[in-house]
Short mmCIF file of C-alpha atoms in Angstrom, two decimals:
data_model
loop_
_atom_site.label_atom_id
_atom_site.label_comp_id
_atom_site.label_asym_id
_atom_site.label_seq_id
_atom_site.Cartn_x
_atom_site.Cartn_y
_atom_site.Cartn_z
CA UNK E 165 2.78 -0.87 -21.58
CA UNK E 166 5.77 -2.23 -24.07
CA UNK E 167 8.62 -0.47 -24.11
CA UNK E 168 9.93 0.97 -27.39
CA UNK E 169 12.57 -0.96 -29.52
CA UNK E 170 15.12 1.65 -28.51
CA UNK E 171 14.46 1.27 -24.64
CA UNK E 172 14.24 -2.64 -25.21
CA UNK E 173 17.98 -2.74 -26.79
CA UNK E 174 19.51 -0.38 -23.62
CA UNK E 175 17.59 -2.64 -21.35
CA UNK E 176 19.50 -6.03 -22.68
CA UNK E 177 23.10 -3.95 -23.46
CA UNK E 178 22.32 -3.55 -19.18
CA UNK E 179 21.66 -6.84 -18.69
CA UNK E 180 24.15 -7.92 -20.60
CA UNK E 181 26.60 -5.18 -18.98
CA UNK E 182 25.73 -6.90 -15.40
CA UNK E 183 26.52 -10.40 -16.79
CA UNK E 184 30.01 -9.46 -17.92
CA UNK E 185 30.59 -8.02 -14.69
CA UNK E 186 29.93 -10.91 -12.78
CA UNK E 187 31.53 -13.15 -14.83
CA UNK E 188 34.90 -11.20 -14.33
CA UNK E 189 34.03 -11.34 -10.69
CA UNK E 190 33.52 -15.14 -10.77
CA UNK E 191 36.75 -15.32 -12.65
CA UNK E 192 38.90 -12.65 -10.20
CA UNK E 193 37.70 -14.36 -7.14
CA UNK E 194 38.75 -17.94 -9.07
CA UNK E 195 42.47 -17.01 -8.96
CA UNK E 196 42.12 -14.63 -5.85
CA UNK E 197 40.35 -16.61 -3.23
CA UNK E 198 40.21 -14.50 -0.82
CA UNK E 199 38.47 -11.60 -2.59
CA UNK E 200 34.65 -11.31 -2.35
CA UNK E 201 33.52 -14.73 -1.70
CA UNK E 202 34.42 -18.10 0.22
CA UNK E 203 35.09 -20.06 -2.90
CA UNK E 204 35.40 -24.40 -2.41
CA UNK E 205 36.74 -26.51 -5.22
CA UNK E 206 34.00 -28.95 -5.64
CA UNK E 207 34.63 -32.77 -6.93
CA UNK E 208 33.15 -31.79 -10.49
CA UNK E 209 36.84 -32.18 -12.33
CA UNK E 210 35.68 -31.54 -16.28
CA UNK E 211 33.40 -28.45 -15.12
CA UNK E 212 36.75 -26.76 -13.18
CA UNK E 213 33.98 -25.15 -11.41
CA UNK E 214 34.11 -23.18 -7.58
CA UNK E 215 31.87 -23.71 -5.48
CA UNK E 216 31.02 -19.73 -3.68
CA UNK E 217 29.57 -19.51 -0.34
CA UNK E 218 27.91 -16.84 0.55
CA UNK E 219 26.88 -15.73 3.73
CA UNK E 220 23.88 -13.33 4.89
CA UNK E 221 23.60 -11.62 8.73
CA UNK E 222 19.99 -10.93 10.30
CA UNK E 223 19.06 -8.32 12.75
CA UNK E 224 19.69 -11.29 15.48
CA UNK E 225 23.64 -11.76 14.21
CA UNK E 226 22.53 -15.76 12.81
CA UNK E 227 24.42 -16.34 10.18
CA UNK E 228 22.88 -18.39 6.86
CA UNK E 229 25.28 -19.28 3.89
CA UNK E 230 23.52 -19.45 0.47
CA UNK E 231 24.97 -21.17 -2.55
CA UNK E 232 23.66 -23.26 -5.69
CA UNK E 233 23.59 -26.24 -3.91
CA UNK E 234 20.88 -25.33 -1.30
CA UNK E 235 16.91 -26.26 -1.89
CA UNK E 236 15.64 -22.90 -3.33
CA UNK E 237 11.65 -22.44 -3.48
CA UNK E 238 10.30 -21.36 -6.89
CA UNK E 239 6.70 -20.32 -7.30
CA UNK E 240 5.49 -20.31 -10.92
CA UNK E 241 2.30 -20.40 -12.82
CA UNK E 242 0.27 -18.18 -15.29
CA UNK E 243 -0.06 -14.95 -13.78
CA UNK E 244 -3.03 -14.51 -11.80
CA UNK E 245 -2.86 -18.10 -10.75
CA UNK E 246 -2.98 -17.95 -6.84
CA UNK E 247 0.94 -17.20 -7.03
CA UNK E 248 0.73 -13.92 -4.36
CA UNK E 249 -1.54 -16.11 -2.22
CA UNK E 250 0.97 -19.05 -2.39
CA UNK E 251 3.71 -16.90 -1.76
CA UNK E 252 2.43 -14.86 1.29
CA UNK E 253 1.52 -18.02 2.68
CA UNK E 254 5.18 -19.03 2.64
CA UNK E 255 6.41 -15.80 3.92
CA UNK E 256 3.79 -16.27 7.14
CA UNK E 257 6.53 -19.09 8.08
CA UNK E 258 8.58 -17.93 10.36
CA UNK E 259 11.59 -20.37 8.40
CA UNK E 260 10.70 -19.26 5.15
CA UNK E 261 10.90 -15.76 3.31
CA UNK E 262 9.73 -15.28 -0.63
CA UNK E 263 8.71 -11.57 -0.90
CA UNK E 264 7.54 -9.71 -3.88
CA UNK E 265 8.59 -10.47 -7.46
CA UNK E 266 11.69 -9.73 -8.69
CA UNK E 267 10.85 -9.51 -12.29
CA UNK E 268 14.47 -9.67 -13.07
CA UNK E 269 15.20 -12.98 -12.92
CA UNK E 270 12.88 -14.31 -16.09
CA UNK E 271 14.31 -11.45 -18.43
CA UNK E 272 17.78 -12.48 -17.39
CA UNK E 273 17.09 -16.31 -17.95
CA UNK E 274 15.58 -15.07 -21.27
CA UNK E 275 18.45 -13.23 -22.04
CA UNK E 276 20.69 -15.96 -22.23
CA UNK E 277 18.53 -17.88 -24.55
CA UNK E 278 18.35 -15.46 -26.92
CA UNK E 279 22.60 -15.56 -26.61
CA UNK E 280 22.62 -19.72 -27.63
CA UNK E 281 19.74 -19.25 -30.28
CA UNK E 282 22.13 -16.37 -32.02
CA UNK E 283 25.00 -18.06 -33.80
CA UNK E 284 26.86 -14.35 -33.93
CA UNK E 285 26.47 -14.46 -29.92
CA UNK E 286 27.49 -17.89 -29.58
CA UNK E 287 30.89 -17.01 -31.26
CA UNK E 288 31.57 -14.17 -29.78
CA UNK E 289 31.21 -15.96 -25.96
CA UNK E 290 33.10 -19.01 -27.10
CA UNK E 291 36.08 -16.62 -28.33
CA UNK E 292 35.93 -15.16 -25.12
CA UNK E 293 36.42 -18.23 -23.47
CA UNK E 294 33.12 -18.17 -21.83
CA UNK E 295 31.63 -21.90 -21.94
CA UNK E 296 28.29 -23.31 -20.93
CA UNK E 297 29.49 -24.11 -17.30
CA UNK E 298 31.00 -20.37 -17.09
CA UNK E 299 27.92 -19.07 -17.81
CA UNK E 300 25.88 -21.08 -16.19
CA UNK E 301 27.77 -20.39 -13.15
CA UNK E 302 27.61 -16.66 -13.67
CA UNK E 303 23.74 -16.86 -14.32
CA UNK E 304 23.28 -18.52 -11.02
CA UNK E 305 25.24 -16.31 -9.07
CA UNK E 306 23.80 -13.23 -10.36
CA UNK E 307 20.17 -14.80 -9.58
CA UNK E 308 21.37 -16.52 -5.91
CA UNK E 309 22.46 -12.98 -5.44
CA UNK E 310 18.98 -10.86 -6.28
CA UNK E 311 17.00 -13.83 -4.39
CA UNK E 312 19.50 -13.33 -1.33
CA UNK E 313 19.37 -10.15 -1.16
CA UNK E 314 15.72 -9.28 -1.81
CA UNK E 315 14.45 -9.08 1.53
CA UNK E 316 15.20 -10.41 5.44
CA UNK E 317 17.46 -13.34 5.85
CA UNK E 318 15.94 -17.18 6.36
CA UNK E 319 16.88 -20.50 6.50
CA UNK E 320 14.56 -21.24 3.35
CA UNK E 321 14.48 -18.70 0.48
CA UNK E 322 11.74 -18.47 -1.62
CA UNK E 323 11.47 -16.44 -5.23
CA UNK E 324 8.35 -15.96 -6.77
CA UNK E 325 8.59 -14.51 -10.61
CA UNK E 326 5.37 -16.85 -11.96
CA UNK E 327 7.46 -17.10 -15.57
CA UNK E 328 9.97 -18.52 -14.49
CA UNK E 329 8.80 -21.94 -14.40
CA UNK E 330 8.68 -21.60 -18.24
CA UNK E 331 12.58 -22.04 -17.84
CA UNK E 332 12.08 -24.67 -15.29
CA UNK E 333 14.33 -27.38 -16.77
CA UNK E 334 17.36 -24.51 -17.11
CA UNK E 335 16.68 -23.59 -13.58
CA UNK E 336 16.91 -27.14 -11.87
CA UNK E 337 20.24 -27.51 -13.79
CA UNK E 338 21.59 -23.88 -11.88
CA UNK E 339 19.98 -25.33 -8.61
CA UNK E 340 20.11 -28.39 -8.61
CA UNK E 341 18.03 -29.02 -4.97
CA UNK E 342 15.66 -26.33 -6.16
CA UNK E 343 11.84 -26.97 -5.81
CA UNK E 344 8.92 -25.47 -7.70
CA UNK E 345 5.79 -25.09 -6.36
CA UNK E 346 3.15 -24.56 -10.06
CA UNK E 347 0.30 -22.91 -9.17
CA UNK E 348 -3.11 -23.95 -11.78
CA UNK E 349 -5.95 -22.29 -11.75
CA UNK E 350 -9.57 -22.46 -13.89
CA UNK E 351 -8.05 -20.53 -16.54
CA UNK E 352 -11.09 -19.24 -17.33
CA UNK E 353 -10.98 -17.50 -13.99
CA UNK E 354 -7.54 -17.00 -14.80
CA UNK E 355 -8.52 -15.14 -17.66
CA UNK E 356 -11.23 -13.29 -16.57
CA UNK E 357 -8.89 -11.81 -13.47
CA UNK E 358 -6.05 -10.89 -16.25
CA UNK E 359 -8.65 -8.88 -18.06
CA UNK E 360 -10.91 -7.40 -15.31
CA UNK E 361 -7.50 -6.29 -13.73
CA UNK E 362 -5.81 -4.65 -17.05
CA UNK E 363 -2.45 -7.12 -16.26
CA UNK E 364 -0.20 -6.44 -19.11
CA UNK E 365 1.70 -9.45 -20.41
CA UNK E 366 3.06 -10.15 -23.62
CA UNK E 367 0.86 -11.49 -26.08
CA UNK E 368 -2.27 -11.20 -24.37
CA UNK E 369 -5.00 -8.82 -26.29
CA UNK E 370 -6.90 -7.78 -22.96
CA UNK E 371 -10.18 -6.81 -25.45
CA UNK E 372 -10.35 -10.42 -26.73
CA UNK E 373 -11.08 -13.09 -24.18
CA UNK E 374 -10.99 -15.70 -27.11
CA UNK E 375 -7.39 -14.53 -27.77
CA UNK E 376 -6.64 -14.54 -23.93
CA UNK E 377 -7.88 -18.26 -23.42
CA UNK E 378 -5.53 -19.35 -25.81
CA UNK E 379 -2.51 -17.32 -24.72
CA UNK E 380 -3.64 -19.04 -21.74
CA UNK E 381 -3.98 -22.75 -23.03
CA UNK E 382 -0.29 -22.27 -24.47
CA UNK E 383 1.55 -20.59 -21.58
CA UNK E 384 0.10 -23.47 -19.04
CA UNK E 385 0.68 -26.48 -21.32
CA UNK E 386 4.56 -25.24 -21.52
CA UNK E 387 4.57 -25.04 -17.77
CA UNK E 388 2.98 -28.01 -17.36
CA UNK E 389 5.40 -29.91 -19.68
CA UNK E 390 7.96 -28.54 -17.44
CA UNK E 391 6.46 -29.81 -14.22
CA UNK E 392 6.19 -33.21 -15.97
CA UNK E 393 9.69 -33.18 -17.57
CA UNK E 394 11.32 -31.89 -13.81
CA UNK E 395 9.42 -34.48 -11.93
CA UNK E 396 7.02 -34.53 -8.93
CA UNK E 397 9.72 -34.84 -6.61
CA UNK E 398 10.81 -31.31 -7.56
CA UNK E 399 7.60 -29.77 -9.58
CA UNK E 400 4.28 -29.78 -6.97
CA UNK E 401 1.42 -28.49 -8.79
CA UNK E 402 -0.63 -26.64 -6.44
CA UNK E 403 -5.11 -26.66 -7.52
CA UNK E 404 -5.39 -22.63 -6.41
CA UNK E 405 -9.13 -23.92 -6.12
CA UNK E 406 -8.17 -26.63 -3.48
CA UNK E 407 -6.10 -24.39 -1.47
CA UNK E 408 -8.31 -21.94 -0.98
CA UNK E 409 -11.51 -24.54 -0.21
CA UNK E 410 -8.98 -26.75 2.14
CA UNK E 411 -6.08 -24.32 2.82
CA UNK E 412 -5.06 -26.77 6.11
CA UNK E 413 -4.26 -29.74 4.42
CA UNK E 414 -2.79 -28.09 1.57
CA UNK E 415 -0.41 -26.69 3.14
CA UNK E 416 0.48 -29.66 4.98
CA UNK E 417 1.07 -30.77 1.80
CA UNK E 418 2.79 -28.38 0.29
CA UNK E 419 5.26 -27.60 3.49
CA UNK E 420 5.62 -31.77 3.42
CA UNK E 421 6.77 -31.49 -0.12
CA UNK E 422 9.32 -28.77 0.57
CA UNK E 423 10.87 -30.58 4.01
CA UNK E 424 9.70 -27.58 5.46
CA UNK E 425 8.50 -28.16 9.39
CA UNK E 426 4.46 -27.16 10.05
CA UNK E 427 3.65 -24.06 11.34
CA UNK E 428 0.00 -23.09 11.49
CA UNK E 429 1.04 -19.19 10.99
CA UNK E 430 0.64 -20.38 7.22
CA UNK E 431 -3.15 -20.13 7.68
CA UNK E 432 -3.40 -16.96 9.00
CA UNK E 433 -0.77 -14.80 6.81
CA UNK E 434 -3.03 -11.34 6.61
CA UNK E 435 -1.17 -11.55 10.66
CA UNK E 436 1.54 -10.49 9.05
CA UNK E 437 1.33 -8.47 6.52
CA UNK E 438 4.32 -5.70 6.47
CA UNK E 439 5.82 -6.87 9.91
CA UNK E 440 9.25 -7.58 10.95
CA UNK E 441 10.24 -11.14 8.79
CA UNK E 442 6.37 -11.54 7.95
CA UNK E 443 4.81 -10.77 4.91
CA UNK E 444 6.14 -7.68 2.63
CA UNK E 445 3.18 -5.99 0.20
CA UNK E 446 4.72 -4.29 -2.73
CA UNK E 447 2.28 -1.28 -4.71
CA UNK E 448 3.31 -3.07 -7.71
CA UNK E 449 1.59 -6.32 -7.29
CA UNK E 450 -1.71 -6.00 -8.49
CA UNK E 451 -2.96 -8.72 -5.98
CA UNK E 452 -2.12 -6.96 -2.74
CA UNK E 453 -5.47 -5.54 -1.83
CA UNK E 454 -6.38 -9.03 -1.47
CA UNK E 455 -3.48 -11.00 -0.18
CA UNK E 456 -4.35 -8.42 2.93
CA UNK E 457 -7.36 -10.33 3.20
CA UNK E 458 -8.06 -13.96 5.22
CA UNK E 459 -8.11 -16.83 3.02
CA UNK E 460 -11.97 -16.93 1.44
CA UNK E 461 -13.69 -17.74 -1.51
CA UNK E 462 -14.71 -14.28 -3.22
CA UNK E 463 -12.41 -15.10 -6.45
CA UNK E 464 -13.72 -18.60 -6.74
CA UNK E 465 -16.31 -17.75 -9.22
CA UNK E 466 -15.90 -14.44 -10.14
CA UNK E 467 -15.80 -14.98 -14.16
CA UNK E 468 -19.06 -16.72 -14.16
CA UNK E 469 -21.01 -14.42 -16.26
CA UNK E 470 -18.47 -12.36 -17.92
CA UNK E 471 -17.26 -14.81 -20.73
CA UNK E 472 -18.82 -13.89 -24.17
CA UNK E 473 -20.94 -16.64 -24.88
CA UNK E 474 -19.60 -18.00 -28.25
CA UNK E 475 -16.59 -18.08 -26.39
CA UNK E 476 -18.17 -20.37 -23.72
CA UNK E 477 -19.79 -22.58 -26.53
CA UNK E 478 -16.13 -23.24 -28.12
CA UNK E 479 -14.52 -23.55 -24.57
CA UNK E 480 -13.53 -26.87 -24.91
CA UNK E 481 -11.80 -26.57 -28.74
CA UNK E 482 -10.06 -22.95 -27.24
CA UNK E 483 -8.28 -24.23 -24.22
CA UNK E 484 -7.98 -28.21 -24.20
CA UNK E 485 -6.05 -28.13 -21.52
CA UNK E 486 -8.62 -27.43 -19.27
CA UNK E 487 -9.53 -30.88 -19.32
CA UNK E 488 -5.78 -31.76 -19.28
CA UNK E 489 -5.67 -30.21 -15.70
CA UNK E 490 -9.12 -31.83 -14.28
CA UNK E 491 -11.29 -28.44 -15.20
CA UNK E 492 -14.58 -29.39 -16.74
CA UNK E 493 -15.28 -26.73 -19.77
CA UNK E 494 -18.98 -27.38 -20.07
CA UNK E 495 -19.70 -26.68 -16.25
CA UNK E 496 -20.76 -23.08 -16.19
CA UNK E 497 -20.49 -22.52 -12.96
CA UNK E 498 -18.35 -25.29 -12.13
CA UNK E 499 -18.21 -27.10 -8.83
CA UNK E 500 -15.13 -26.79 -7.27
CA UNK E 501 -16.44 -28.49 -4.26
CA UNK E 502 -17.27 -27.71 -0.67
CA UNK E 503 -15.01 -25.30 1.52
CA UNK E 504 -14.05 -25.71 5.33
CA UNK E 505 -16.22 -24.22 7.29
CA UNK E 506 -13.45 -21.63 8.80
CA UNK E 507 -13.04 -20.55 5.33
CA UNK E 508 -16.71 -20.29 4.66
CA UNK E 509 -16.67 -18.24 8.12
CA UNK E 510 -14.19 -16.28 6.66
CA UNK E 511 -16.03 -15.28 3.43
CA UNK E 512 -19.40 -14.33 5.52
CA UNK E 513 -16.89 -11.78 7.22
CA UNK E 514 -15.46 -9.92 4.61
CA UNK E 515 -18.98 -10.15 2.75
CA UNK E 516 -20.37 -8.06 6.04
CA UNK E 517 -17.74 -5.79 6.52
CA UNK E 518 -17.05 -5.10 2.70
CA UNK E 519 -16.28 -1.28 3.22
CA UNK E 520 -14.15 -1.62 5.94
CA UNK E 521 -11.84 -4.05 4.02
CA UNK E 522 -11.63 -1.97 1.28
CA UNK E 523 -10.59 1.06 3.22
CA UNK E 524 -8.08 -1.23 4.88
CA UNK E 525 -6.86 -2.52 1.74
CA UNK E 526 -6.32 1.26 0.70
CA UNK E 527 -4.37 2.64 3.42
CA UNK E 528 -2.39 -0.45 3.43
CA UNK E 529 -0.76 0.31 -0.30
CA UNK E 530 -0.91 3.96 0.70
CA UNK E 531 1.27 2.61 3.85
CA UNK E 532 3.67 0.73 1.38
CA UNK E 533 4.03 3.42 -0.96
CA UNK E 534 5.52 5.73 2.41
CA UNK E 535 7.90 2.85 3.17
CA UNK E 536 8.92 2.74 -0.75
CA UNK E 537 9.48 6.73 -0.40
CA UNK E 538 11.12 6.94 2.46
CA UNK E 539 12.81 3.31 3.42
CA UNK E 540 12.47 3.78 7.11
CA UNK E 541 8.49 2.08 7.48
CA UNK E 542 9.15 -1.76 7.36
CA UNK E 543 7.20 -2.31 10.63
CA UNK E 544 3.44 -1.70 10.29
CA UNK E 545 0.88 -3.30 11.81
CA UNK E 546 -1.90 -4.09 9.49
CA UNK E 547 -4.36 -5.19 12.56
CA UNK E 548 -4.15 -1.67 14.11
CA UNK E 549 -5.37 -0.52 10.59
CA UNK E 550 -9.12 -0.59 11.68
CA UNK E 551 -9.02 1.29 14.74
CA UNK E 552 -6.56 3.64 12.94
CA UNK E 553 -9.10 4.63 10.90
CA UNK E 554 -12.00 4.94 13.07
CA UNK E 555 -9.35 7.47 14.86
CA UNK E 556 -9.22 9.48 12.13
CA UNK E 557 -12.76 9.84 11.63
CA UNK E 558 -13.58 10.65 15.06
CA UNK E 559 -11.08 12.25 16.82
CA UNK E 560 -9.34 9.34 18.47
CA UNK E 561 -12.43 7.98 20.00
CA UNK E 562 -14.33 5.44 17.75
CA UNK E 563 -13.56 1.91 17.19
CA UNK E 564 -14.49 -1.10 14.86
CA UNK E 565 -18.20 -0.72 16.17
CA UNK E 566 -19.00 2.84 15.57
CA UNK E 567 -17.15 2.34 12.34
CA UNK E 568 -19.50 -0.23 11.57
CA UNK E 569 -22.43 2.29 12.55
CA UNK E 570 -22.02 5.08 10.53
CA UNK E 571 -20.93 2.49 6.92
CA UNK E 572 -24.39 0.97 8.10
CA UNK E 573 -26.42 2.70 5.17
CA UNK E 574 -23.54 2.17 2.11
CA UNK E 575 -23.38 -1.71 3.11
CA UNK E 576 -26.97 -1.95 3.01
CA UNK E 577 -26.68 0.02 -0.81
CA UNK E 578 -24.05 -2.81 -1.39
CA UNK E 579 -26.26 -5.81 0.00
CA UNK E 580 -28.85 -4.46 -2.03
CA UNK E 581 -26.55 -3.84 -5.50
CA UNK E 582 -25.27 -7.82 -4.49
CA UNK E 583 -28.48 -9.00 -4.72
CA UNK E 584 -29.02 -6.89 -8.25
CA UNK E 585 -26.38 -8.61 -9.65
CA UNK E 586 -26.83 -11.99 -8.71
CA UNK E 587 -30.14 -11.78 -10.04
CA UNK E 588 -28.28 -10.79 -13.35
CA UNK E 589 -26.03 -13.57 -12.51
CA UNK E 590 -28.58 -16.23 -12.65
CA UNK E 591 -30.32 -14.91 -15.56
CA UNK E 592 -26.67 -15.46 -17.62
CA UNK E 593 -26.44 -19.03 -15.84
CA UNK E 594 -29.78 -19.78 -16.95
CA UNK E 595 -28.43 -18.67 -20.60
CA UNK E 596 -25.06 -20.63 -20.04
CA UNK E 597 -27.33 -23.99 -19.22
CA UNK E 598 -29.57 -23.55 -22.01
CA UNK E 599 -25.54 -23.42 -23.95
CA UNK E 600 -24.67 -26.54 -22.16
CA UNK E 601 -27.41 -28.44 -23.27
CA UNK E 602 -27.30 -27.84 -26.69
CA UNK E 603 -23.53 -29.28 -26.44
CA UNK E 604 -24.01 -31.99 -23.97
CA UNK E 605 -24.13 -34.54 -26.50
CA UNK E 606 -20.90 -33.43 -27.59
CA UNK E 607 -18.78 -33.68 -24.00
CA UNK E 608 -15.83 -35.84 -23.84
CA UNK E 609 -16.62 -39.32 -21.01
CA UNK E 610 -13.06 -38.91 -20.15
CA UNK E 611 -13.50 -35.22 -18.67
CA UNK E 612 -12.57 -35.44 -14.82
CA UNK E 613 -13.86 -32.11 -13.05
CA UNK E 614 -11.71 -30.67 -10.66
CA UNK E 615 -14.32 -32.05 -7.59
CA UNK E 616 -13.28 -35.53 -8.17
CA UNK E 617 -9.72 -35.59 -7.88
CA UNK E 618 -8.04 -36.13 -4.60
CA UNK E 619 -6.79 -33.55 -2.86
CA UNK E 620 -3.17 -34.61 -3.51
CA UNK E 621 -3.20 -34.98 -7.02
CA UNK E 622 -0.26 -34.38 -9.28
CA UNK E 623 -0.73 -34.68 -12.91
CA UNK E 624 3.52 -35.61 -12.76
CA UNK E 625 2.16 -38.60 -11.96
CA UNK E 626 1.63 -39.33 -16.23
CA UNK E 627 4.45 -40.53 -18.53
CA UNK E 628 7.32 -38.40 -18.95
CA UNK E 629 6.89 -38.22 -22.74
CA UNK E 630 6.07 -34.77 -23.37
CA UNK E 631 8.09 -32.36 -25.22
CA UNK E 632 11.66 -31.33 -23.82
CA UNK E 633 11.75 -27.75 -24.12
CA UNK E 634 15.68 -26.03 -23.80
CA UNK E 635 16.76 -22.93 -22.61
CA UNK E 636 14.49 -20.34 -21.79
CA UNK E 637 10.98 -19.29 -23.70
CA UNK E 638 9.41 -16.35 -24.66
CA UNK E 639 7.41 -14.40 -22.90
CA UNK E 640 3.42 -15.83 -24.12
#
């Protein structure tokens, strides 16, 4: 829903009230040290910069100091790109905490681009006295502080606003040991979820998936430009397909990449959901009824089917950067490759106990919305959820099993509607292939499908010749 042009202008004379402030805080506690912050002169003479420390209590009394210098975790990507799932992944490790998205963060790194591109702006700040390193310093507090304070203390903070990594450049200059982690899915899945979902972002005409593919192609080449201009030792993109077909040694990977130490709580972070420094579920994120979930393979392939089919025909000339990233956009269904067989596990699971997820799912956000309301229920136990509700349903005296029972009859109605629509499935494929053959002649040699590259590949890896982009970007 966009906000009207008269809501828009109070929301940036706010934003722009809140950076004023804290630059006259930066500037008080410059010339009275002992106010607010521990403040360090740092060896950066031109800048005439302070270096602010500060420091962050948990329930235990450990004490962890947070400042510009330390190796902040960014998670960007498309939304809809595996982002939640990265994210609650993290927040399973016991030394790392992310937590919902701010959405602050990308409107106030917008904001100050829209200040440089506006010569009226410009003047204004620079007869104020307020230069680049002023701001930048003020723009880095104000974000250290919303990232710091967003949820339980940890050595390793984590943010997760999926835009932000359009600004990625901007942001490495704030933090300068910061590390993105750029999440790429098919973005035809990408797409399809976007839609299916009603996810409102800028730009994107949810009744036109031609329209949405190329909203798509555009936001994901800037990103990726981004990645590539950072560099992979600070921009690891992240195949959402991979991770969720070989979560293990992705996250080896990925934990590697961030100096982070291994914990195997990373594979199992529905464990945690809403507990005490595990993993927080906000009403607001329109993936948490399935972050609640094990990892599995239900959203692999969900947009087979669904794409209008002269959209599928001009795949390739919509989104070109599907074959930039390693997607093949002829395959229809594609082969991502073959899963570990405790994920496959996983997925037979949740296929047999569909109902009982779903009602899970539903009194976990109903859960979350009490805690919003009421700020006192941080501590729930989503594992207790099942035999909560059999308890409810039977006076205190069923468990998993009779739940099972008496959902016996709408799971067979669902087996039975499964089976309905993959026979409607195949009939589309069979459509799709008939498609693919008419335009085989015309498929690019160089395509490389996402089966054949190696787990650990990084398209950083290519020549560092793309387009700089400075400052921040619109919203796509």
């Amino acid at each position: 829903m966009r906000l009207p042009y008269r809501n828009k202008k109070v929301t940036l004379w706010v934003l722009f009230g809140i950076i004023v402030v804290t630059m006259f805080l930066f500037k008080f506690t410059e010339l009275r040290p002992t106010c607010l912050f521990k403040l360090d002169a740092t060896n950066d003479l031109p800048s005439q910069m302070m270096r602010m420390e500060k420091y962050v209590t948990d329930d235990n009394q450990r004490s962890y100091s947070y400042n510009r210098e330390m190796p902040l975790i960014f998670i960007g990507g498309v939304p809809r790109s595996g982002t939640t799932l990265m994210r609650a992944m993290l927040d399973a490790h016991p030394d790392v905490r992310c937590g919902q998205e701010t959405r602050v963060i990308p409107r106030i790194l917008q904001l100050r681009s829209h200040w440089l591109k506006s010569e009226k702006e410009s003047l204004r700040l620079q007869e104020a006295g307020i230069t680049k390193e002023v701001m930048n310093s003020a723009i880095a507090q104000f974000c250290l502080e919303i990232i710091a304070k967003h949820g339980e203390p940890a050595p390793r903070l984590c943010n997760k606003d999926p835009l932000t990594l359009k600004m990625g450049s901007y942001v490495i200059e704030l933090f300068p040991n910061a590390k993105f982690l750029f999440m790429v899915r098919d973005g035809r899945a990408t797409v399809h979820s976007i839609i299916s979902r009603k996810v409102t972002i800028t730009g994107f005409d949810l009744s036109s998936y031609r329209q949405c593919m190329q909203k798509w192609n555009h936001a994901i080449e800037l990103m990726h430009e981004q990645c590539r201009d950072i560099g992979k030792d600070r921009c690891m993109m992240v195949y959402y397909e991979q991770l969720v077909l070989h979560p293990e040694e992705w996250m080896r990977n990925i934990l590697k990449f961030l100096d982070v130490p291994w914990n195997s709580a990373v594979l199992h972070h529905e464990e945690f959901i809403n507990k005490p420094n595990g993993v927080p579920l906000s009403k607001v994120e329109r993936s948490s009824d399935q972050v609640i979930k094990p990892v599995n393979l239900e959203a692999l392939s969900k947009w087979v089917g669904h794409i209008p089919g002269d959209v599928v025909r001009d795949m390739a000339d919509i989104a070109p950067m599907l074959s930039v990233l390693g997607y093949d956009p002829y395959a229809n269904p594609p082969d991502y490759g073959k899963p570990d067989a405790w994920v496959q596990d996983n997925t037979s699971k949740l296929k047999a106990n569909r109902m009982l997820w779903e009602s899970k799912a539903k009194q976990v956000l109903q859960m979350d919305s009490k805690s919003d309301d009421n700020n006192n229920n941080n501590n729930i136990n989503i594992n207790n959820n099942i035999n909560s509700i059999s308890n409810n349903n039977n006076n205190n005296h069923n468990n998993d099993e009779n739940i099972n029972n008496k959902i016996m009859t709408e799971q067979q109605q669902l087996l039975q509607a499964d089976q309905e629509l993959q026979q409607e499935q195949e009939l589309e494929q069979e459509q799709s292939q008939l498609l693919l053959q008419q335009h085989q002649q015309q498929k690019p040699k160089d395509v490389i499908t996402i089966k054949q590259m190696p787990s650990n590949f990084n398209s950083n890896n290519n020549n560092n010749n793309g387009k700089q982009y400075v400052g921040a970007l619109e919203d796509t």
